[in-house]
Short mmCIF file of C-alpha atoms and ligand atoms in Angstrom, two decimals:
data_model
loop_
_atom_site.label_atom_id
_atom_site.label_comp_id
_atom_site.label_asym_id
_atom_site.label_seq_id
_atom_site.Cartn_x
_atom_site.Cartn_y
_atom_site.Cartn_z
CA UNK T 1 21.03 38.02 -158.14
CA UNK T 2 21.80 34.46 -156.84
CA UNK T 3 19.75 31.34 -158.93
CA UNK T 4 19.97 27.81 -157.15
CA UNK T 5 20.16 24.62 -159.74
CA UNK T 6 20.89 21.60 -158.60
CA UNK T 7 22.97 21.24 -161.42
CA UNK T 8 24.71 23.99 -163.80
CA UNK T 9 26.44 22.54 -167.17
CA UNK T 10 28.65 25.23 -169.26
CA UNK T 11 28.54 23.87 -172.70
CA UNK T 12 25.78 23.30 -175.00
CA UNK T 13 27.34 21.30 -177.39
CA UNK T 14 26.98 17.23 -177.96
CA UNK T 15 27.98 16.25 -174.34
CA UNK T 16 26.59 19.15 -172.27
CA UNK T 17 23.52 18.93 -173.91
CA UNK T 18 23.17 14.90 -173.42
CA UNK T 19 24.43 15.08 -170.16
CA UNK T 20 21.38 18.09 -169.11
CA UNK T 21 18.87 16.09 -170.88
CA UNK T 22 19.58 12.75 -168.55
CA UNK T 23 19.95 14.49 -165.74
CA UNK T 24 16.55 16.71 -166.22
CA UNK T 25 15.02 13.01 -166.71
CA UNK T 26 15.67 12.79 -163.52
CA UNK T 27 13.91 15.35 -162.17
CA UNK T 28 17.32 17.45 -161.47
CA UNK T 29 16.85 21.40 -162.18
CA UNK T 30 19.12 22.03 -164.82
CA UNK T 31 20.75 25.26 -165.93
CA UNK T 32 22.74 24.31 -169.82
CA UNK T 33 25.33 27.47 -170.47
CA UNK T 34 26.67 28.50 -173.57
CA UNK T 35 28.68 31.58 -174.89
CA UNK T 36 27.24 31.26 -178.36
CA UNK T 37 24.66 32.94 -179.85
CA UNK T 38 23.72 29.34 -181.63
CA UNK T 39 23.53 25.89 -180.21
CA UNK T 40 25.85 22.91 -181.48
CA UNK T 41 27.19 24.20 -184.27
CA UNK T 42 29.83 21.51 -184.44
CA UNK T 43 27.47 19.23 -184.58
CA UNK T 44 25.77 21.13 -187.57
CA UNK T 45 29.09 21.59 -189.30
CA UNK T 46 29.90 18.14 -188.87
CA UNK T 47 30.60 15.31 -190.99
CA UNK T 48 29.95 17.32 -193.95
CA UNK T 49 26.83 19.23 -192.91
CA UNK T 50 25.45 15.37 -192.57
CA UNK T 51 26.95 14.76 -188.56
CA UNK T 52 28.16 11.60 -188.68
CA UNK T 53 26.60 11.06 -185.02
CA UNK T 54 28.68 7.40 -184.41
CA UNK T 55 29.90 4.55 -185.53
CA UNK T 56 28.85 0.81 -185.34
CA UNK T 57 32.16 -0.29 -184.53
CA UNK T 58 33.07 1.58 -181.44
CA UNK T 59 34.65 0.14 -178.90
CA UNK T 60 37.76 1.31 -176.95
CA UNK T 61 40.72 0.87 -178.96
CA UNK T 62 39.30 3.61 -180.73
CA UNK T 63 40.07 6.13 -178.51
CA UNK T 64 43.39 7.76 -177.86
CA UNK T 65 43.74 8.44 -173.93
CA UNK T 66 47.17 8.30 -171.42
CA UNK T 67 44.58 5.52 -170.01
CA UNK T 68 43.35 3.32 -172.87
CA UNK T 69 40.97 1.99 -170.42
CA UNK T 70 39.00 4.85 -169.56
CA UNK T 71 36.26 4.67 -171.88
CA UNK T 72 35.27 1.25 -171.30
CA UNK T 73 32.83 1.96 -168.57
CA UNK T 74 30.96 4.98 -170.25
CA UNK T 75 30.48 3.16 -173.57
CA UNK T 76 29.01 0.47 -171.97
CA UNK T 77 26.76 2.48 -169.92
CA UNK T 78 25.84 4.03 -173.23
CA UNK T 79 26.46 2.52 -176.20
CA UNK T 80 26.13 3.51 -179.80
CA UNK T 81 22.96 0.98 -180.04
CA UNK T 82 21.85 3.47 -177.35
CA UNK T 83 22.27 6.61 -179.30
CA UNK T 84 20.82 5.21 -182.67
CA UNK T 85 17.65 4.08 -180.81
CA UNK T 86 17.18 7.79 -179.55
CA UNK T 87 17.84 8.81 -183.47
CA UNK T 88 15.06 6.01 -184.48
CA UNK T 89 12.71 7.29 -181.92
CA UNK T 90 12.62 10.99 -183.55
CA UNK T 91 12.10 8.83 -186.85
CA UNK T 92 15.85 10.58 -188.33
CA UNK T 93 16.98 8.27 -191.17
CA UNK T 94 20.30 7.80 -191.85
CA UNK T 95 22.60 5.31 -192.99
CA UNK T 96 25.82 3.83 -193.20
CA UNK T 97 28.84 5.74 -195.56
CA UNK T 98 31.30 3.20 -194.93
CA UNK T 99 33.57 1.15 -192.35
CA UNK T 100 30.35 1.52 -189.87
CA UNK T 101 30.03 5.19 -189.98
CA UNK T 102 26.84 6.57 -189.67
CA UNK T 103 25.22 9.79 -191.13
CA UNK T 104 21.74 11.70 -191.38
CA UNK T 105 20.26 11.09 -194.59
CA UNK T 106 18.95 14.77 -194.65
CA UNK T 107 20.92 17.07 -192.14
CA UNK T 108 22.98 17.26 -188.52
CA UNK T 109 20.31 19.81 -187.90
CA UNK T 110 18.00 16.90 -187.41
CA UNK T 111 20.31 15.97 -184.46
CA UNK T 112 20.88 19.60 -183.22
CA UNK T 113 16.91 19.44 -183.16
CA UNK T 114 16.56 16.04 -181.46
CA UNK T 115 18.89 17.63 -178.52
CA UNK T 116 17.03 20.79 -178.49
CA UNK T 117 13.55 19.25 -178.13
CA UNK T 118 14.74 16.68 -175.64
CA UNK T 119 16.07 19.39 -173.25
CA UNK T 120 12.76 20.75 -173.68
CA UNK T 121 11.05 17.61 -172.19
CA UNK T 122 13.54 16.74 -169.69
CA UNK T 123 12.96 20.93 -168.57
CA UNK T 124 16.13 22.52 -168.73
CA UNK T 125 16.54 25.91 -168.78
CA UNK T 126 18.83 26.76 -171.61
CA UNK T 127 21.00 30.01 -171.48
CA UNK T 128 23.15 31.49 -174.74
CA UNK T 129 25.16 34.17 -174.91
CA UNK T 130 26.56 34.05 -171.12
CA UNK T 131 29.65 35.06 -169.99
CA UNK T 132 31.55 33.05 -167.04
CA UNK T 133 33.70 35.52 -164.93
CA UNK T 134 34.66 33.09 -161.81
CA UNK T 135 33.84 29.94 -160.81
CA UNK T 136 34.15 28.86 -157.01
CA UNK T 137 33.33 26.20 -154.99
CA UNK T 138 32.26 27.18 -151.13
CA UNK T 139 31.12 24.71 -149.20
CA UNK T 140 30.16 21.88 -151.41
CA UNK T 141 28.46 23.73 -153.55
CA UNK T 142 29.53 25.50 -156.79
CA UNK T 143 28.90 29.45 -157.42
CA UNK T 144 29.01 30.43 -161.27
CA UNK T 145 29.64 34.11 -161.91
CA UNK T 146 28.15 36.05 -164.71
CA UNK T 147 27.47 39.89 -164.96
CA UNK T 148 26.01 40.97 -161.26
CA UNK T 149 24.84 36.86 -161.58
CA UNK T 150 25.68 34.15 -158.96
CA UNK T 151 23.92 30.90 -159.62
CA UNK T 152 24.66 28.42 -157.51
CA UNK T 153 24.65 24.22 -157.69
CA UNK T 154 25.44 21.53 -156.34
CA UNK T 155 26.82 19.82 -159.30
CA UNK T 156 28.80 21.42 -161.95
CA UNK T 157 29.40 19.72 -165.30
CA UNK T 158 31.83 20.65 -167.93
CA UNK T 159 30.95 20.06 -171.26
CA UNK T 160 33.14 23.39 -172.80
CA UNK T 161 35.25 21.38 -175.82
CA UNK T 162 38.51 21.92 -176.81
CA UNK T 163 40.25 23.92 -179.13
CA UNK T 164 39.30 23.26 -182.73
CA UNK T 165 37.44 26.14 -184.79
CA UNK T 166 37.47 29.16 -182.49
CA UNK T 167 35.43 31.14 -184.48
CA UNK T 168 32.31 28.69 -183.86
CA UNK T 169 32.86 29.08 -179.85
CA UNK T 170 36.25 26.73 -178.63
CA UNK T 171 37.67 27.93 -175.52
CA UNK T 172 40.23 26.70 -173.04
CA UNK T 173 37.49 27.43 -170.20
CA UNK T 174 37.72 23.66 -169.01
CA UNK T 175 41.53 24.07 -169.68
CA UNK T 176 41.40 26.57 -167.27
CA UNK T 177 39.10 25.70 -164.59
CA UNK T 178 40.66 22.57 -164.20
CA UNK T 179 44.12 24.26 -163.70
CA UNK T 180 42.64 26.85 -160.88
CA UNK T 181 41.15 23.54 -159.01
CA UNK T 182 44.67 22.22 -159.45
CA UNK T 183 43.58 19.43 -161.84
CA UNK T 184 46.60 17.44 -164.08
CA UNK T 185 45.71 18.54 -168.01
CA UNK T 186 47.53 16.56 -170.16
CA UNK T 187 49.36 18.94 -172.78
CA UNK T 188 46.93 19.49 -175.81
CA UNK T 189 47.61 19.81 -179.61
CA UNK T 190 45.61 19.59 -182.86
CA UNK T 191 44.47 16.25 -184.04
CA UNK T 192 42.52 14.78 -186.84
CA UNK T 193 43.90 18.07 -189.37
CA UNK T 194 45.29 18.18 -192.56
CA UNK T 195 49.69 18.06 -192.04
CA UNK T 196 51.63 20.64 -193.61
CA UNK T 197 54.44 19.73 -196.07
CA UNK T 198 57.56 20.53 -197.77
CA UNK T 199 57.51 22.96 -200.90
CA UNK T 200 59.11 19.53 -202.51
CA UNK T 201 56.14 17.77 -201.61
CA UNK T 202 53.54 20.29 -202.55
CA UNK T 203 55.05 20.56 -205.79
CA UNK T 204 54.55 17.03 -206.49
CA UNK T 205 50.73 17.50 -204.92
CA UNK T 206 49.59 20.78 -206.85
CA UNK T 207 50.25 18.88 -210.01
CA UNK T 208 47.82 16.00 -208.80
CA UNK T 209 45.44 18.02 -207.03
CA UNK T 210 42.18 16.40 -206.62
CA UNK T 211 43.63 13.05 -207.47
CA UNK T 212 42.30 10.15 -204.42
CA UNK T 213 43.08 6.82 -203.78
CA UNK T 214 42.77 4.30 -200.76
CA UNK T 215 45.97 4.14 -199.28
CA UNK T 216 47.92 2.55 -196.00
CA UNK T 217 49.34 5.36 -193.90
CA UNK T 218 51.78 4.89 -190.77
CA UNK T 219 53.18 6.24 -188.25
CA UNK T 220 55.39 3.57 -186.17
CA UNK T 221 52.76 0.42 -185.14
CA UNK T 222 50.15 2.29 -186.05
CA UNK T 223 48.51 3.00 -189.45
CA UNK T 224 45.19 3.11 -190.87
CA UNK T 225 43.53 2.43 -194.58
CA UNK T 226 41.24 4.80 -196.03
CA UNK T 227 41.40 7.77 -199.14
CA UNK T 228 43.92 9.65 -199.42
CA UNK T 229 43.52 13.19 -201.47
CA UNK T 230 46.06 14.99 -202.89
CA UNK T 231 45.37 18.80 -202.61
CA UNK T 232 46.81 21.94 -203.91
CA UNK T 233 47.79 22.04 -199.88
CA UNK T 234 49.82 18.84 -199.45
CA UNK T 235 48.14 15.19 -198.51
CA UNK T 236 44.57 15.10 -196.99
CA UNK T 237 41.82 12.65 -196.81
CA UNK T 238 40.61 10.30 -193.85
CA UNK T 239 44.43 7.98 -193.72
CA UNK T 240 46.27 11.41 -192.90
CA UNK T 241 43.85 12.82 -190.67
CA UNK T 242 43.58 9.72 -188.93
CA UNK T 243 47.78 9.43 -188.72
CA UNK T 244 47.81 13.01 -187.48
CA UNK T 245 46.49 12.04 -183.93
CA UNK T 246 49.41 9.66 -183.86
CA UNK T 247 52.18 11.88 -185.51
CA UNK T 248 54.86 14.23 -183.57
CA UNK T 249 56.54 16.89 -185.22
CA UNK T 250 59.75 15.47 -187.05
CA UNK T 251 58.66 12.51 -187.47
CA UNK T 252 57.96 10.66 -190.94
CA UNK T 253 55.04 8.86 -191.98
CA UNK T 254 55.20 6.06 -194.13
CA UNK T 255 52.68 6.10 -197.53
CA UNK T 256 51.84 2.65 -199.21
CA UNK T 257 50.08 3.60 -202.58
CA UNK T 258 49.16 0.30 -203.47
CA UNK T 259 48.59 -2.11 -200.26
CA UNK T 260 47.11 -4.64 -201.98
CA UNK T 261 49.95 -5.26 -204.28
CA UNK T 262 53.63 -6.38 -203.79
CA UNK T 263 55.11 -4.02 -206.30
CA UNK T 264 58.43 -5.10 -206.76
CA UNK T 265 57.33 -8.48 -207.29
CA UNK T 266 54.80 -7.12 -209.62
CA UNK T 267 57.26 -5.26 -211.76
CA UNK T 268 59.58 -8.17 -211.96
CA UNK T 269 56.85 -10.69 -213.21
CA UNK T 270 55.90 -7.87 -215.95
CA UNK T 271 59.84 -7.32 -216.84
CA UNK T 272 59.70 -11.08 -217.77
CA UNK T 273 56.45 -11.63 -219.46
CA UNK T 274 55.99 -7.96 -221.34
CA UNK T 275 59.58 -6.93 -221.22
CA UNK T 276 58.50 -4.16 -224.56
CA UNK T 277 56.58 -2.15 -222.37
CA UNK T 278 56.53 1.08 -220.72
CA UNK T 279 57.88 1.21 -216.91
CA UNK T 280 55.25 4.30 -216.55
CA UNK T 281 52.40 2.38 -218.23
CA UNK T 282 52.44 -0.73 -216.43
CA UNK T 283 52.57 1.12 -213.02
CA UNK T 284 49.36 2.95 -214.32
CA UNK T 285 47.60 -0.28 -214.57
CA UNK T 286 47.66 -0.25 -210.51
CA UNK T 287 47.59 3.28 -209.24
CA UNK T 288 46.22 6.51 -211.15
CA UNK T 289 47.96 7.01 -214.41
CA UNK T 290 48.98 10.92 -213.57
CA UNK T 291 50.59 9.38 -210.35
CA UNK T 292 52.33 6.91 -211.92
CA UNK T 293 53.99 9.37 -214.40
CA UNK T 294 55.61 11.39 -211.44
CA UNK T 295 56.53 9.41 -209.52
CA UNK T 296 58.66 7.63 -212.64
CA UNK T 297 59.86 10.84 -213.58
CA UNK T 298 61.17 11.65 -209.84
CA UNK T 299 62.55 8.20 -209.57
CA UNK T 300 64.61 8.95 -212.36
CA UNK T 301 63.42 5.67 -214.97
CA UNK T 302 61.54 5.69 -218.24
CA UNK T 303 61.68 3.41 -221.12
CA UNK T 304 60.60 -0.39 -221.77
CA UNK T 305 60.78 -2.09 -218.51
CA UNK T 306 63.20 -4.82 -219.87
CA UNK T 307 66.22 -2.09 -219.55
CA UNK T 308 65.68 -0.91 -216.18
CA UNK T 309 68.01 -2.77 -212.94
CA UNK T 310 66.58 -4.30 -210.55
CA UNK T 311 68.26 -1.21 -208.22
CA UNK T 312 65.74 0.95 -210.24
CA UNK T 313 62.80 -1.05 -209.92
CA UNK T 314 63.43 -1.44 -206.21
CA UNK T 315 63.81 2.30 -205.54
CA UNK T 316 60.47 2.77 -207.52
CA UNK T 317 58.46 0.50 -205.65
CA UNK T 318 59.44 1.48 -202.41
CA UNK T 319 58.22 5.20 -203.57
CA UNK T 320 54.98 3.28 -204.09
CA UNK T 321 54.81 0.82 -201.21
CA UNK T 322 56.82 2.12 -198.60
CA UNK T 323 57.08 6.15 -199.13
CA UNK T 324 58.53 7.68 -197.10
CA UNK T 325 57.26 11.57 -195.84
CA UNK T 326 58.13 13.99 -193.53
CA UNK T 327 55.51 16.68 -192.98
CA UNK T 328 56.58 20.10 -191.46
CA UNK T 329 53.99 20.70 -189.57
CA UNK T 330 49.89 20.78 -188.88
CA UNK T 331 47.47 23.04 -189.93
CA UNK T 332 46.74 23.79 -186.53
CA UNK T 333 43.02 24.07 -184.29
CA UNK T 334 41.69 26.23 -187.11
CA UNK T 335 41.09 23.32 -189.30
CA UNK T 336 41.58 20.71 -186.79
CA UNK T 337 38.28 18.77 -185.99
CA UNK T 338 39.13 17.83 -182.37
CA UNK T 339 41.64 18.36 -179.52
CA UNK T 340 44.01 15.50 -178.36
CA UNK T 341 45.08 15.62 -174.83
CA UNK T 342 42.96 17.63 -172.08
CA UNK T 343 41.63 16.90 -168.83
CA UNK T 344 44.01 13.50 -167.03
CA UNK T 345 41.44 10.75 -166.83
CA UNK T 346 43.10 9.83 -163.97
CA UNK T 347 41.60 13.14 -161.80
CA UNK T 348 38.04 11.57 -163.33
CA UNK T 349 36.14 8.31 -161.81
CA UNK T 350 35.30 6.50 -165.10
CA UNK T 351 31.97 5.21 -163.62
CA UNK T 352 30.69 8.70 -163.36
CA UNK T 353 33.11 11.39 -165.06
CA UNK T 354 32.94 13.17 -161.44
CA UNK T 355 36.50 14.82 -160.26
CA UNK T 356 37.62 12.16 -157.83
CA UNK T 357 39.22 15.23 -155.67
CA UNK T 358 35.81 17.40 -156.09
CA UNK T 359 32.74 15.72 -155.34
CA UNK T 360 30.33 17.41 -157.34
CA UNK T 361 32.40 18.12 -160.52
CA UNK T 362 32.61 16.59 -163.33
CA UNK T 363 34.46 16.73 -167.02
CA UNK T 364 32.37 15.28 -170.59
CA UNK T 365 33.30 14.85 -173.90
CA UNK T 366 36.23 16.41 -175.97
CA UNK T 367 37.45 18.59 -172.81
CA UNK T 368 38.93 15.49 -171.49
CA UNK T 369 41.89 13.70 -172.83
CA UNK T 370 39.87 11.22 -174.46
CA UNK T 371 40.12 11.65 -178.53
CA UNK T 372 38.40 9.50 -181.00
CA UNK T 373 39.37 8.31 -184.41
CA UNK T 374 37.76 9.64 -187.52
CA UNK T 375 34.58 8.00 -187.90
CA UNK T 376 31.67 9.40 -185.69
CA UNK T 377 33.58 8.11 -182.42
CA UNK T 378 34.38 11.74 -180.93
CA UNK T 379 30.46 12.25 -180.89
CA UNK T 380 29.59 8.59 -179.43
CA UNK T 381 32.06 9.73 -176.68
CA UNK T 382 30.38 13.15 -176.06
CA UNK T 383 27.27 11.01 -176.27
CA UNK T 384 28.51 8.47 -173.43
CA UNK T 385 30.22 10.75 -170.96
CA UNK T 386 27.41 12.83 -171.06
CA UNK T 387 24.80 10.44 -170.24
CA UNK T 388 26.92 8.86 -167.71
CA UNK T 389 27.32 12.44 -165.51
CA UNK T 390 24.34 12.93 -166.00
CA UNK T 391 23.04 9.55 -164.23
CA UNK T 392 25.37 10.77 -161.42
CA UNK T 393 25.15 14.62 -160.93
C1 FAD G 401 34.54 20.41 -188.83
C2 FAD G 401 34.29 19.33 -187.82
C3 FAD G 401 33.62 18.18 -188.19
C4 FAD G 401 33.42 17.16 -187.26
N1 FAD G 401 32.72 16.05 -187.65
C5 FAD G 401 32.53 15.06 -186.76
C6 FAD G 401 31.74 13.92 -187.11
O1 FAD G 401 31.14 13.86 -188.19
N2 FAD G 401 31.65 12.92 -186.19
C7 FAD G 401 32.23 12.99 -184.94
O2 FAD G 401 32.09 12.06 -184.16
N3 FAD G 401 32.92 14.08 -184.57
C8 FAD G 401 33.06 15.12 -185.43
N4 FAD G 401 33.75 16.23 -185.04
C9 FAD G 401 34.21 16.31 -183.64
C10 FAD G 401 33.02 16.65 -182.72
O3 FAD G 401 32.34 17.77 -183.27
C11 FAD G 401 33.48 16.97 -181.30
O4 FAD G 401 34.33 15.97 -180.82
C12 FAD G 401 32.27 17.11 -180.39
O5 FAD G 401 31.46 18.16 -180.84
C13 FAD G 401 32.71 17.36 -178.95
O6 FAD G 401 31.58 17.58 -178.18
P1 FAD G 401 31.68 18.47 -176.86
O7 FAD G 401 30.26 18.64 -176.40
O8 FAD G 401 32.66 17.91 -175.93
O9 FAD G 401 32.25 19.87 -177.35
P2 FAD G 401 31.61 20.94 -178.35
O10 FAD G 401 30.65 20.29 -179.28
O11 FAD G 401 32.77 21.67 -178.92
O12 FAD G 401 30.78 21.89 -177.41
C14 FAD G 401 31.38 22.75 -176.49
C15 FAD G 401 30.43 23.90 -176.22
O13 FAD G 401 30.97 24.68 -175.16
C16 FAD G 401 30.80 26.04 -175.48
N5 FAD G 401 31.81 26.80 -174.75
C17 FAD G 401 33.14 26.81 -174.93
N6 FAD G 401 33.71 27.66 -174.08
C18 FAD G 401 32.71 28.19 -173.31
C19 FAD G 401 32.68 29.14 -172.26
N7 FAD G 401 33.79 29.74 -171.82
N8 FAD G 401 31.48 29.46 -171.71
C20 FAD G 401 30.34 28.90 -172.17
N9 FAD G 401 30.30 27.99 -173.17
C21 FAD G 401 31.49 27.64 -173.73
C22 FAD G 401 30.94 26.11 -176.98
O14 FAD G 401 30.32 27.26 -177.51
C23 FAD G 401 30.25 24.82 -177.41
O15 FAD G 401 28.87 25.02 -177.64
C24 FAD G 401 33.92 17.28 -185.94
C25 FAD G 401 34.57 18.45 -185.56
C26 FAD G 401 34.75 19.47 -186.47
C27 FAD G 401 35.44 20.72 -186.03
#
């Protein structure tokens, strides 16, 4: 059977779904693909069950890309005051956790349902469970294969994802179909996921399992404030998912437990006005008392502060300020919540996310190697890509 659409998007998920709902706006006959049995269930699993759908501080520097500039022309195009006035307009309340993040008061289902009805207006035909064979392009126009199917388009939009959490649907389709039209894809790996560390380390975290703080992590220039959680797993929280996007394996991260506070100088002052008192028990008065006790005890010092050296008390707060860790590895895509690398920007036009080789192809959202920080910036960018092909397809 051959279909014609003008335009065929494989992908139902944040960006293939935005980018089919502007372009159906425009009176384009749209044909949305998906291999799942359900629609946008990363957005429903997201941000807790709550989809923290973007953040009121995006702007390009947070976004990871070979081209930093990239993103510029999208977010402008369609910024996160666009998306929040779409979220007003189905009356969705939500509001803001922290450092500009927002949320859904109720449910990301609210925001699967938003999509769902939109696509509905804007007349797209929606298609789940289908199966891609082949993918050609013949004479400006682009054949998708399913079954005995050949639909045809004139524009083809990819809007497939990357890696993380197979079992919901991630596949290296785009991967793929950019290699077989002999498009650069920068190398991909794992990125805002929980590291792996050394059975020295996890010792030391099992014992303070569930314990958070807010803490500075950093990897070379780059480091970022927020919780950190020690698990029966090793470090988590937002400051080491956020370092993971930056970290290579055998590197070290550095940890400050206390950035508002100079420790050393700290300690000193207290070793001359309450020289009587416990090393273990001042250090509690800054971070978590349980903390405070191992990290003494692995440092080696105990007693009234007056009789340790000042070689002690330097070693000790560097373990606090400045310490030092060398995870072994990542957890990998099946905890990961997005993809770096992907797609080369530099195949894409930035004005309209179309192949600058292909006219009539284009790449959205996390396919691409564009990868936001933790925050609700990986769904403004499915957002904005989306609605920018779909201005153009
Ligand atoms: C647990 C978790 C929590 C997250 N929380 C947040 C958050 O709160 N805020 C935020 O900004 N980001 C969050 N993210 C990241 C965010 O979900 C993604 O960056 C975003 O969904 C990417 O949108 P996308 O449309 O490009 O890809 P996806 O949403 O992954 O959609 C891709 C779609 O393509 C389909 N597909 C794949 N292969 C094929 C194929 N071969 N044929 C047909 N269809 C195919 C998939 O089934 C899927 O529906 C989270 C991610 C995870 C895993």
């Amino acid at each position: 059977m051959i279909k014609e659409f003008n335009i065929i998007v494989v992908g139902a998920g944040a960006a293939g779904m935005m980018s089919a709902i502007e372009a159906g706006k425009r009176g384009r006959k749209v044909l949305l693909l998906d291999h799942a049995k359900k629609i946008g269930e990363k957005i429903r699993i997201s941000g807790g069950g709550r989809c923290n759908f973007t953040n009121l501080n995006t702007d390009a520097s947070k976004f990871i890309s070979q081209n930093s500039n990239f993103v510029k022309s999208a977010l402008k195009q369609y910024s996160h005051e666009n998306f929040i006035s779409l979220v007003e307009s189905h009356k969705i309340k939500f509001h803001e956790k922290k450092l500009g993040q927002l949320f859904c008061d109720k449910s990301a289902q609210q925001i699967i349902d938003m999509l769902l009805l939109e696509a509905e207006k804007a007349k797209v035909t929606l298609k789940k469970e289908i199966f891609i064979t082949d993918i050609n392009m013949i004479d400006n126009e682009y054949i998708v294969s399913f079954g005995n199917n050949n639909y045809h388009c004139e524009s083809l939009i990819i809007a497939s994802g990357g890696l993380s959490i197979p079992k919901i649907g991630a596949s290296k389709f785009g991967y793929d179909l950019a290699r077989k039209f002999n498009l650069k894809v920068i190398e991909t790996m794992p990125a805002l996921v929980p590291l792996t560390f050394s059975e020295k380390i996890l010792t030391m975290c099992k014992g303070l399992a569930g314990l958070s703080l807010e803490a500075v992590v950093s990897h070379n220039k780059t480091f970022f404030e927020e919780g950190m959680l020690f698990t029966h797993r090793g470090l988590s929280g937002p400051s080491i998912l956020q370092i993971s996007s930056y970290w290579k394996l055998g590197d070290e991260i550095s940890i400050n437990l206390s950035p508002n506070i100079n420790i050393l100088q700290f300690l000193i002052d207290k070793r001359s006005n309450s020289p009587k008192i416990d090393v273990s028990s001042i250090i509690s008065e800054i971070i978590p008392k349980r903390l405070a006790s191992i990290i003494c005890l692995q440092n080696n010092v105990k007693g009234n502060i007056s009789e340790i050296s000042n070689k002690s008390l330097s070693k000790l707060s560097n373990s606090i300020n400045n310490w030092f860790v060398k995870p072994i590895g990542t957890e990998g895509y099946r905890t990961a919540e997005v993809t770096l690398g992907g797609i080369d920007t530099n195949e894409i036009s930035s004005k309209t996310m179309m192949s600058k080789k292909y006219p009539g192809l284009f790449f959205i959202g996390e396919v691409m190697d564009v990868t936001g920080h933790l925050g609700g910036y990986n769904f403004q960018w499915a957002w904005s890509s989306g609605y920018v092909a779909g201005q153009y397809a």
